[in-house]
Amino acid sequence: MDLNKKSNIREIKNKHDFRFTKSLGQNFLADRNVTEMIIGESDIGEKDLVIEIGPGMGTLTAMAAERARKVVAIEIDSELIPVLADTLREYENVGIINNDVLKTDLKQLIAEEKKTDPEIEDVRILGNLPYYITTPIIMKILREDVPAASITIMMQKEVADRIRSGPGSKTYGALSATVQYYCEVEKVCDASAECFIPRPKVDSEVLKLTIRPEKAVSVIDEDLFFACIRAGFSQRRKTLGNCMKQVIGPDRQKVNNLLEEAGIDPARRAETLSLDEFARIADCVRESI
Ligand code: SAM
């Protein structure tokens, strides 16, 4: 059955007496072009393991299973487990885990899959993410160094804009800097609210995040680097001289000296700083301790 058709999603919904749960971000994709874009841009090879976040009724899962060696899909809603058993019954290479992705040890899951099947090559993560936890999911995958080659995900357009933005843009912030430190970011496509059932209130966008083999910049102390990014963007209207007190301490002269040592004018604002400049600040602070 083609799950990209709204009529078919309604039919499955009725067959299983399933009700959409708004609080779980259940807006199911029903647009073949967008599904094909997500799967196509995920670069799934025949020896790859796909981890899907929030399979819903299995629209992306089925298409991923046609290409991958194995798909493991993590779905929080137990009401969807019998639905997925039905819609994905013809695929022997699909495993469903009924769990909260934020509570799932993805590194261990991947290690176990690779142990069971040493032929597995790359890991591809994909999903039409529940919008209420998009940022925590992305942060979990990146900060836990989950060994994936790429992450192709649908999210609310505003969040995608923030992730793609560079220095000088109003939407450039801690999320942009953190994701770009770990990944190359590419826009895959837009998805209007019409592509989903039920229709969400916002438009969406698909991004492909390709995990860099080496981080975008090298830093002595990664935690301190992220602390500098967080402090810099904590009060967007304030200068770095002010914001960096959170990391360096209350002595304004010391803050100014360290920023100048890093070649950064203390009167600048975080939204103008490149990753390289944040790295220089973090390294100067580290060396001063
Ligand atoms: N992939 C399906 C599609 O494109 O039609 C469903 C996408 S829907 C936007 C988000 C899915 O994520 C829902 O199935 C929802 O139940 C599931 N979900 C929500 N929170 C979750 C969590 N914390 N862990 C795992 N799945 C979650």
PDB file of C-alpha atoms in Angstrom, residues 9-10 59 73 111 150 190 201 221 240 266:
ATOM      1  CA  ILE A   9      -3.191   6.830   5.761  1.00  0.00           C
ATOM      2  CA  ARG A  10      -6.853   7.427   6.669  1.00  0.00           C
ATOM      3  CA  THR A  59       6.190   5.801   5.091  1.00  0.00           C
ATOM      4  CA  ALA A  73      13.102   2.555  13.657  1.00  0.00           C
ATOM      5  CA  ALA A 111      27.456  -1.326  18.202  1.00  0.00           C
ATOM      6  CA  SER A 150      24.769  11.575   7.779  1.00  0.00           C
ATOM      7  CA  ASP A 190      10.850  22.549   1.480  1.00  0.00           C
ATOM      8  CA  LYS A 201       0.439  24.981  11.565  1.00  0.00           C
ATOM      9  CA  ASP A 221      38.812  22.060  25.236  1.00  0.00           C
ATOM     10  CA  LEU A 240      31.223  39.957  23.936  1.00  0.00           C
ATOM     11  CA  PRO A 266      35.355  43.155  22.939  1.00  0.00           C
TER      12      PRO A 266
END
